[in-house]
Amino acid sequence: MEPNGTAHLRIPLLQTPEDGAVKTVTFQLSDIKCASCVNSVESVVGSLNGVKSVAVSPLDGRAAIKFVPKLVTAKQIRESIEESGFGVDELHEKDIAVCRVKIKGMACTSCSESVENALKMVEGVKNAIVGLALEEAKVHFDPNLINVDKIIEAIEDAGFGADLISSGNDANKVHLKLEGVDSAEDVNVVMSSLELAVGVNHVEMDLSEHKVTVSYDPDITGPRSLIHCVQEASCGPKRYQATLYSPSGQRERDKVNEIRMYRDHFLFSCFFSVPVFVFAMVLPMLPPYGNWLNFKIHNMLTLGLLLRWILSTPVQFIVGKRFYVGSYHALKRKSANMDVLVALGTNAAYFYSLYILIKALTSDTFEGQDFFETSSMLISFILLGKYLEIVAKGKTSDALGKLIQLVPDKAYLVEIDNDGNILTETEIDTQLIQKNDIIKIVPGAKIPVDGTVIKGQSYANESMITGEARPVDKGPGDKVISGTINENGCLLVKATHVGSDTALSQIVQLVETAQLAKAPVQKLADHISRVFVPIVVVVALITWLGWFIPGEAGIYPKHWIPKAMDAFELALQFAISVLVVACPCALGLATPTAVMVASGMGASQGVLIKGGDALEKAHKVKIVVFDKTGTLTVGKPAVVSAVLFSEFSMEELCDTTIAVEASSEHPLAKAVVAHAKRLRQKFGSSKEEVPDVDDFEVHMGAGVSGKVGDRIVVVGNKRLMHACSVPICSKVEKYISENEVLARTCVLVSIDGKIAGAFSVTDPVKPEAKRVISFLHSMGISSIIVTGDNCATATAIANEVGIDEVFAETDPVGKADKVKELQMKGVTVAMVGDGINDSPALVAADVGMAIGAGTDIAIEAADIVLVKSSLEDVITAIDLSRKTMSRIRLNYIWALGYNILGMPIAAGVLYPFTGIRLPPWLAGACMAASSLSVLSSSLLLQFYKKPFHI
């Protein structure tokens, strides 16, 4: 950056061009055939007074135009395009809004499916995705037909709690807590002040909570200006104050409250159920300490039985209320979940025991065994399991939580003079930073926003975002990333992206979206969950009949029935054990918890996976298709050698080359000019001025020419030399052919019709490319190059990195066709690319991987984004997918194996041979343990390490 180039940074943030709001209109243009058409439209529209920017896509003919409505209208812009000879259709974006909702009370896959189906049945809802592990729903809806309140109502009607997380475009919203607003008049004053503020689009006031939500244009205003606006609205003795309010913090508080709620319910349950267990199972085995429990109150009703009933009733109906409510809503929507099984099991135990109590009260000869300890202990163990499960679930998003916490709470806002010297310095909340603010970053501090360095020199540790361990040098003009650490120097940074627009926020949003997306392997759990509970109920009924009828008929020996029990009671215990030992929760958690942990770990290591589908497909990849330029190569041309072919000196060669090439915008020209300047300094010339060039001419695809002084200079390829009748001797021909074999481009320089010298330009191969290709081969994955470059260059690069198969001179559609051709052979194909021309192939591939430094279009088209643009992350993505799928399979083995083994044991299969019987309360403990085992298995992915390091 130039020394005096900071003056524009001091422009007031609310000052807009011509003091008018800027709007954007999008048109679909027809007859856009080439770059010339694009240039024509951009020049015509750009010449209109009030048009700020024009962007026309040569691929789809879409034009986005920013303009000031006070100076020019959309109609005038449209007419000017039509007068240029192009057809115009105005594009109206689909009126679809998106909201995210926190859902409470989901226990298994059946619950999440019920919520999803309930939402999809609501008129106006276009799509709904419910994540069980994340306990969230993302709903796409038509705001003209339905609003957020109706969506929350639909979820609550299905029997679940719901809280709004975000709605609409929260990226450009700020929530303020107001003080001093006590009356309708105060509301009107504040609302009017905000609505009239420049850049404010919409204002919503919640007087009961003293909160206001403001939608704004971040290019014009920001949170700090809006707070100032509220304060400025104060009149007379009345003073208004506004502070930031973050709804996102409510989510963390809700999670803590949920954990506390389960803990309190468990402890409350234990307060009653532990004495019941002691009275029923412990004291009777410790005479004479338990003899007092046998004291008969009336007829056969003992004190112990009465105490067990009194203590177990609050557990059954107060603590266990959640199971009744859950069962009611599940049966109401014609489905069944874990709540139904628990309610059936505990009710069977409790009400049979109540029957025993009534019989004992009314009979002086009746003897029976009650199961009050079964129902109370069963509920206690299930609550313990849910408590531990909620705690473990929270740990599955630890990696994502650590990313969110990278942003510092405070930052230093500074004002600078024309020379970049600091005039004032103020500590502010990070959330108050606005675009174009100048932020001071001291050594060791975290960088609060994305921005550009305008002053200072330092190193930044970006490992927490990109996974790259080496500190990155930062100086004027370099970009910095929010959440990274400034290591040793003091930097002044101009904020370019703030709040939810920062790279860190985008990563978090992408990962949260990925965690909501279901992996195809989840379908197995979905299919099983639909029939799981009915099957368990049928098995429990068969178990009861299988033990009761033979017992009554005397088919099995009487000594099999424990003392103080009869065949009915023994059969009932086996049936209750079957009901509560079966665990649909473990099946439902097997996939989403693993995907949550894996996507969070991938993000922390610089690999952004856009959903469970991509994560699953990546483990099947057998062929990786690489683009060449910018993917296998660095993507920045560099001169590797310069030679003389005549009596001209190196200084003359450099001076004339710089003079002509300085006017060219071609990447090769820039590389040649930079190298020629370095050579000129090396050979003793320190002059900075560039000679004037006359008659400058660009020869498309060949080079440039011009007149420097009285010399005619031509710089370009061999074809241009032939066109200008410049003879090429054998020595030059040999130099050209030698470099072409090495995948280099020769830029020839002719002075007055003679070849004076040449520059050899190459796009260097990334240093890790060869080792990455070799490692992929060791993983059983083959590699292919598909590029638009010439065959000689592509083959040379392939030989250098160790790739055998090359497809050169391929256009974007041809790349996609090649991917489809490989897929026709029955193999899973991954495509790695970085440019617009790679987008069709990225979409066509089973797994598209975009280099992080690539174009936005490529990143949008890809399934996986490699943040730090290193090829080693191709290996990381595939290996993480393999490890995750292996973990998911292990989770299914845990969940299915547990149910397959647990249900027969609970049904008493081993009892005739070993005497081993699974009491219902112990079966409940086993059910809780199964969910915990699956969660613990998924959490082991947090220890994932990259298999390949540069």
XYZ file of N, CA, C and O in Angstrom, residues 624-730:
428
model
N -9.440 -40.004 -8.395
C -9.450 -38.554 -8.152
C -9.010 -37.860 -9.442
O -7.921 -38.129 -9.953
N -9.876 -36.987 -9.950
C -9.581 -36.224 -11.161
C -9.078 -34.842 -10.735
O -9.766 -34.126 -10.004
N -7.876 -34.486 -11.184
C -7.290 -33.195 -10.827
C -7.309 -32.246 -12.023
O -6.993 -32.648 -13.147
N -7.706 -31.001 -11.750
C -7.426 -29.932 -12.707
C -5.933 -29.632 -12.567
O -5.313 -29.971 -11.561
N -5.335 -28.976 -13.576
C -3.891 -28.697 -13.497
C -3.622 -27.319 -12.894
O -3.097 -27.202 -11.792
N -4.009 -26.276 -13.607
C -3.642 -24.915 -13.197
C -4.355 -24.514 -11.914
O -5.573 -24.553 -11.828
N -3.578 -24.148 -10.913
C -4.134 -23.718 -9.640
C -4.496 -24.848 -8.701
O -4.823 -24.608 -7.544
N -4.447 -26.075 -9.196
C -4.754 -27.232 -8.353
C -3.490 -28.041 -8.105
O -2.985 -28.118 -6.984
N -2.956 -28.634 -9.166
C -1.664 -29.315 -9.041
C -0.521 -28.297 -9.075
O 0.544 -28.529 -8.504
N -0.767 -27.177 -9.754
C 0.257 -26.122 -9.817
C -0.141 -24.960 -8.915
O -1.281 -24.879 -8.455
N 0.800 -24.051 -8.691
C 0.552 -22.921 -7.797
C -0.495 -21.972 -8.364
O -1.256 -21.347 -7.636
N -0.556 -21.858 -9.696
C -1.523 -20.965 -10.331
C -0.998 -19.564 -10.559
O -1.725 -18.673 -10.968
N 0.295 -19.352 -10.283
C 0.919 -18.037 -10.497
C 2.161 -18.229 -11.367
O 3.144 -18.821 -10.918
N 2.136 -17.747 -12.627
C 3.295 -17.920 -13.512
C 4.539 -17.275 -12.918
O 4.473 -16.221 -12.298
N 5.674 -17.930 -13.137
C 6.958 -17.393 -12.664
C 8.017 -17.657 -13.725
O 8.027 -18.717 -14.369
N 8.920 -16.688 -13.922
C 10.010 -16.842 -14.893
C 11.135 -17.644 -14.242
O 11.596 -17.318 -13.144
N 11.563 -18.704 -14.923
C 12.624 -19.551 -14.355
C 13.981 -19.297 -15.028
O 15.021 -19.647 -14.471
N 13.956 -18.698 -16.227
C 15.239 -18.400 -16.874
C 15.066 -17.310 -17.928
O 13.967 -17.107 -18.454
N 16.172 -16.603 -18.202
C 16.187 -15.580 -19.250
C 17.511 -15.709 -19.998
O 18.574 -15.830 -19.367
N 17.476 -15.712 -21.350
C 18.699 -15.890 -22.146
C 18.779 -14.824 -23.233
O 17.755 -14.250 -23.638
N 20.009 -14.562 -23.682
C 20.262 -13.629 -24.798
C 20.611 -14.426 -26.037
O 21.301 -15.447 -25.977
N 20.134 -13.939 -27.201
C 20.427 -14.621 -28.458
C 21.154 -13.718 -29.456
O 21.302 -14.068 -30.609
N 21.576 -12.520 -29.056
C 22.235 -11.606 -29.997
C 23.147 -10.662 -29.228
O 23.439 -10.875 -28.058
N 23.569 -9.597 -29.923
C 24.553 -8.702 -29.316
C 23.950 -7.748 -28.288
O 24.664 -6.982 -27.648
N 22.642 -7.775 -28.107
C 22.014 -6.896 -27.127
C 22.418 -7.296 -25.705
O 22.584 -8.487 -25.398
N 22.525 -6.282 -24.840
C 22.865 -6.574 -23.434
C 21.608 -6.970 -22.670
O 20.484 -6.707 -23.109
N 21.827 -7.573 -21.504
C 20.697 -7.980 -20.667
C 19.898 -6.762 -20.205
O 18.674 -6.811 -20.098
N 20.603 -5.634 -19.985
C 19.915 -4.421 -19.548
C 19.000 -3.894 -20.641
O 17.869 -3.472 -20.388
N 19.482 -3.923 -21.893
C 18.655 -3.486 -23.025
C 17.434 -4.400 -23.184
O 16.316 -3.932 -23.433
N 17.686 -5.709 -23.057
C 16.593 -6.674 -23.182
C 15.515 -6.394 -22.122
O 14.319 -6.358 -22.434
N 15.946 -6.174 -20.891
C 14.997 -5.935 -19.798
C 14.243 -4.623 -19.985
O 13.017 -4.558 -19.776
N 14.973 -3.543 -20.366
C 14.333 -2.237 -20.525
C 13.243 -2.262 -21.588
O 12.138 -1.745 -21.377
N 13.551 -2.815 -22.747
C 12.565 -2.846 -23.834
C 11.391 -3.773 -23.495
O 10.238 -3.466 -23.817
N 11.702 -4.890 -22.838
C 10.627 -5.832 -22.461
C 9.675 -5.180 -21.463
O 8.448 -5.265 -21.605
N 10.252 -4.514 -20.463
C 9.421 -3.853 -19.446
C 8.555 -2.778 -20.083
O 7.358 -2.657 -19.773
N 9.127 -2.015 -20.992
C 8.400 -0.913 -21.628
C 7.154 -1.409 -22.346
O 6.074 -0.814 -22.234
N 7.287 -2.529 -23.068
C 6.158 -3.033 -23.856
C 5.184 -3.843 -22.990
O 3.967 -3.646 -23.040
N 5.735 -4.745 -22.165
C 4.882 -5.651 -21.380
C 4.164 -4.941 -20.220
O 3.151 -5.439 -19.730
N 4.676 -3.783 -19.797
C 4.046 -3.070 -18.678
C 2.623 -2.647 -19.002
O 1.801 -2.460 -18.094
N 2.300 -2.501 -20.279
C 0.955 -2.077 -20.681
C -0.005 -3.254 -20.844
O -1.184 -3.057 -21.139
N 0.503 -4.479 -20.662
C -0.329 -5.679 -20.836
C -0.861 -6.150 -19.485
O -0.194 -6.047 -18.459
N -2.073 -6.690 -19.487
C -2.692 -7.203 -18.259
C -2.570 -8.720 -18.151
O -3.037 -9.313 -17.187
N -1.932 -9.354 -19.118
C -1.840 -10.816 -19.126
C -0.965 -11.298 -17.965
O 0.067 -10.695 -17.653
N -1.350 -12.396 -17.279
C -0.549 -12.922 -16.165
C 0.898 -13.228 -16.557
O 1.826 -12.995 -15.774
N 1.096 -13.739 -17.789
C 2.460 -14.032 -18.242
C 3.277 -12.743 -18.345
O 4.456 -12.708 -17.972
N 2.615 -11.673 -18.839
C 3.301 -10.379 -18.984
C 3.724 -9.839 -17.630
O 4.842 -9.330 -17.474
N 2.846 -9.974 -16.629
C 3.183 -9.488 -15.290
C 4.360 -10.243 -14.708
O 5.232 -9.666 -14.042
N 4.400 -11.560 -14.964
C 5.509 -12.371 -14.456
C 6.824 -11.971 -15.128
O 7.867 -11.866 -14.480
N 6.764 -11.721 -16.443
C 7.966 -11.327 -17.191
C 8.464 -9.960 -16.729
O 9.666 -9.754 -16.522
N 7.549 -9.002 -16.529
C 7.932 -7.659 -16.080
C 8.589 -7.720 -14.702
O 9.634 -7.100 -14.459
N 7.985 -8.492 -13.782
C 8.541 -8.598 -12.423
C 9.953 -9.179 -12.463
O 10.865 -8.701 -11.766
N 10.168 -10.212 -13.300
C 11.483 -10.848 -13.393
C 12.495 -9.908 -14.068
O 13.661 -9.829 -13.634
N 12.043 -9.201 -15.118
C 12.935 -8.278 -15.832
C 13.404 -7.144 -14.915
O 14.563 -6.717 -14.976
N 12.517 -6.673 -14.040
C 12.907 -5.620 -13.084
C 13.962 -6.129 -12.112
O 14.914 -5.407 -11.773
N 13.799 -7.376 -11.665
C 14.792 -7.949 -10.749
C 16.143 -8.112 -11.448
O 17.200 -7.852 -10.870
N 16.105 -8.536 -12.726
C 17.345 -8.705 -13.494
C 18.042 -7.361 -13.699
O 19.269 -7.263 -13.615
N 17.248 -6.324 -13.979
C 17.816 -5.003 -14.222
C 18.570 -4.507 -12.984
O 19.651 -3.937 -13.091
N 17.991 -4.749 -11.811
C 18.672 -4.374 -10.569
C 19.926 -5.208 -10.353
O 20.959 -4.713 -9.891
N 19.831 -6.477 -10.722
C 20.972 -7.379 -10.546
C 22.157 -6.942 -11.398
O 23.320 -7.056 -10.994
N 21.850 -6.433 -12.594
C 22.929 -6.023 -13.508
C 23.311 -4.551 -13.332
O 23.859 -3.933 -14.231
N 22.946 -4.000 -12.197
C 23.488 -2.696 -11.825
C 22.648 -1.499 -12.145
O 23.026 -0.381 -11.814
N 21.506 -1.653 -12.758
C 20.672 -0.500 -13.088
C 19.680 -0.260 -11.958
O 18.926 -1.142 -11.594
N 19.665 0.971 -11.412
C 18.768 1.271 -10.294
C 17.631 2.202 -10.706
O 16.829 2.607 -9.875
N 17.571 2.553 -11.963
C 16.541 3.502 -12.404
C 15.162 2.836 -12.376
O 15.008 1.663 -12.705
N 14.168 3.610 -11.942
C 12.818 3.080 -11.775
C 11.912 3.436 -12.950
O 10.915 2.787 -13.188
N 12.283 4.515 -13.696
C 11.389 4.969 -14.753
C 11.319 3.938 -15.888
O 12.287 3.263 -16.196
N 10.124 3.850 -16.471
C 9.888 2.920 -17.578
C 9.834 3.722 -18.866
O 9.121 4.732 -18.956
N 10.608 3.321 -19.889
C 10.599 4.055 -21.170
C 9.199 4.104 -21.764
O 8.404 3.172 -21.610
N 8.901 5.204 -22.451
C 7.594 5.328 -23.098
C 7.507 4.394 -24.292
O 8.505 4.103 -24.952
N 6.283 3.912 -24.553
C 6.063 3.034 -25.704
C 4.994 3.674 -26.600
O 3.980 4.165 -26.123
N 5.259 3.665 -27.885
C 4.300 4.187 -28.868
C 3.769 3.033 -29.704
O 4.385 1.973 -29.805
N 2.649 3.275 -30.335
C 2.036 2.286 -31.247
C 1.856 0.919 -30.568
O 2.060 -0.147 -31.177
N 1.462 0.959 -29.290
C 1.278 -0.305 -28.556
C 0.093 -1.077 -29.141
O -0.954 -0.516 -29.423
N 0.307 -2.389 -29.316
C -0.747 -3.226 -29.907
C -0.745 -4.603 -29.243
O 0.307 -5.188 -28.983
N -1.962 -5.077 -28.943
C -2.123 -6.414 -28.350
C -2.491 -7.388 -29.458
O -3.431 -7.152 -30.226
N -1.747 -8.472 -29.559
C -2.037 -9.540 -30.526
C -2.647 -10.707 -29.737
O -1.939 -11.415 -29.018
N -3.987 -10.878 -29.837
C -4.712 -11.821 -28.992
C -4.138 -13.228 -29.090
O -3.986 -13.787 -30.178
N -3.803 -13.771 -27.920
C -3.299 -15.144 -27.859
C -1.882 -15.301 -28.347
O -1.398 -16.437 -28.469
N -1.204 -14.185 -28.636
C 0.151 -14.309 -29.184
C 1.161 -13.421 -28.471
O 2.295 -13.833 -28.225
N 0.788 -12.171 -28.098
C 1.738 -11.285 -27.439
C 1.411 -9.832 -27.676
O 0.250 -9.476 -27.972
N 2.431 -8.966 -27.564
C 2.245 -7.525 -27.741
C 3.401 -6.960 -28.571
O 4.445 -7.594 -28.733
N 3.178 -5.746 -29.077
C 4.249 -5.075 -29.822
C 4.129 -3.571 -29.611
O 3.083 -3.069 -29.196
N 5.219 -2.845 -29.901
C 5.203 -1.402 -29.731
C 6.544 -0.802 -30.151
O 7.491 -1.522 -30.495
N 6.625 0.514 -30.081
C 7.841 1.222 -30.476
C 8.430 1.905 -29.241
O 7.779 2.724 -28.602
N 9.648 1.501 -28.891
C 10.349 2.081 -27.743
C 11.491 2.934 -28.296
O 12.481 2.397 -28.829
N 11.318 4.255 -28.191
C 12.295 5.136 -28.826
C 12.190 4.978 -30.332
O 11.127 5.157 -30.918
N 13.290 4.614 -30.965
C 13.251 4.376 -32.416
C 13.336 2.888 -32.737
O 13.584 2.503 -33.874
N 13.138 2.047 -31.726
C 13.209 0.596 -31.943
C 11.810 -0.029 -31.919
O 10.969 0.320 -31.087
N 11.619 -0.985 -32.850
C 10.357 -1.741 -32.888
C 10.554 -3.025 -32.076
O 11.444 -3.834 -32.374
N 9.723 -3.163 -31.038
C 9.868 -4.301 -30.126
C 8.623 -5.186 -30.214
O 7.490 -4.694 -30.159
N 8.856 -6.503 -30.371
C 7.766 -7.492 -30.387
C 8.049 -8.512 -29.285
O 9.145 -9.077 -29.222
N 7.061 -8.731 -28.398
C 7.209 -9.700 -27.299
C 6.053 -10.683 -27.375
O 4.885 -10.279 -27.331
N 6.368 -11.982 -27.499
C 5.288 -12.973 -27.575
C 5.800 -14.348 -27.927
O 6.984 -14.667 -27.763
N 4.908 -15.172 -28.473
C 5.282 -16.562 -28.785
C 5.818 -16.687 -30.206
O 5.923 -15.705 -30.953
N 6.139 -17.925 -30.547
C 6.739 -18.190 -31.860
C 5.790 -17.810 -32.998
O 6.227 -17.300 -34.042
N 4.503 -18.007 -32.800
C 3.528 -17.676 -33.839
C 3.548 -16.183 -34.148
O 3.440 -15.766 -35.306
N 3.685 -15.333 -33.113
C 3.730 -13.889 -33.325
C 5.000 -13.495 -34.078
O 4.961 -12.595 -34.950
N 6.124 -14.156 -33.782
C 7.371 -13.858 -34.490
C 7.240 -14.156 -35.981
O 7.680 -13.379 -36.834
N 6.589 -15.283 -36.285
C 6.364 -15.623 -37.696
C 5.454 -14.592 -38.355
O 5.685 -14.177 -39.508
N 4.414 -14.160 -37.648
C 3.471 -13.189 -38.207
C 4.138 -11.843 -38.478
O 3.755 -11.125 -39.403
N 5.160 -11.518 -37.675
C 5.872 -10.238 -37.833
C 7.147 -10.402 -38.677
O 7.993 -9.492 -38.713
N 7.272 -11.579 -39.289
C 8.413 -11.869 -40.188
C 9.758 -11.762 -39.465
O 10.748 -11.274 -40.030
N 9.778 -12.217 -38.217
C 11.030 -12.258 -37.460
C 11.623 -13.658 -37.605
O 10.976 -14.642 -37.220
N 12.821 -13.775 -38.176
C 13.408 -15.105 -38.367
C 13.796 -15.751 -37.022
O 14.231 -15.082 -36.093
N 13.592 -17.084 -36.950
C 13.930 -17.836 -35.731
C 15.014 -18.853 -36.082
O 14.785 -19.771 -36.889
N 16.191 -18.675 -35.527
C 17.300 -19.566 -35.830
C 17.168 -20.893 -35.077
O 16.334 -21.043 -34.186
N 18.028 -21.860 -35.426
C 17.979 -23.196 -34.824
C 18.251 -23.151 -33.315
O 17.697 -23.951 -32.549
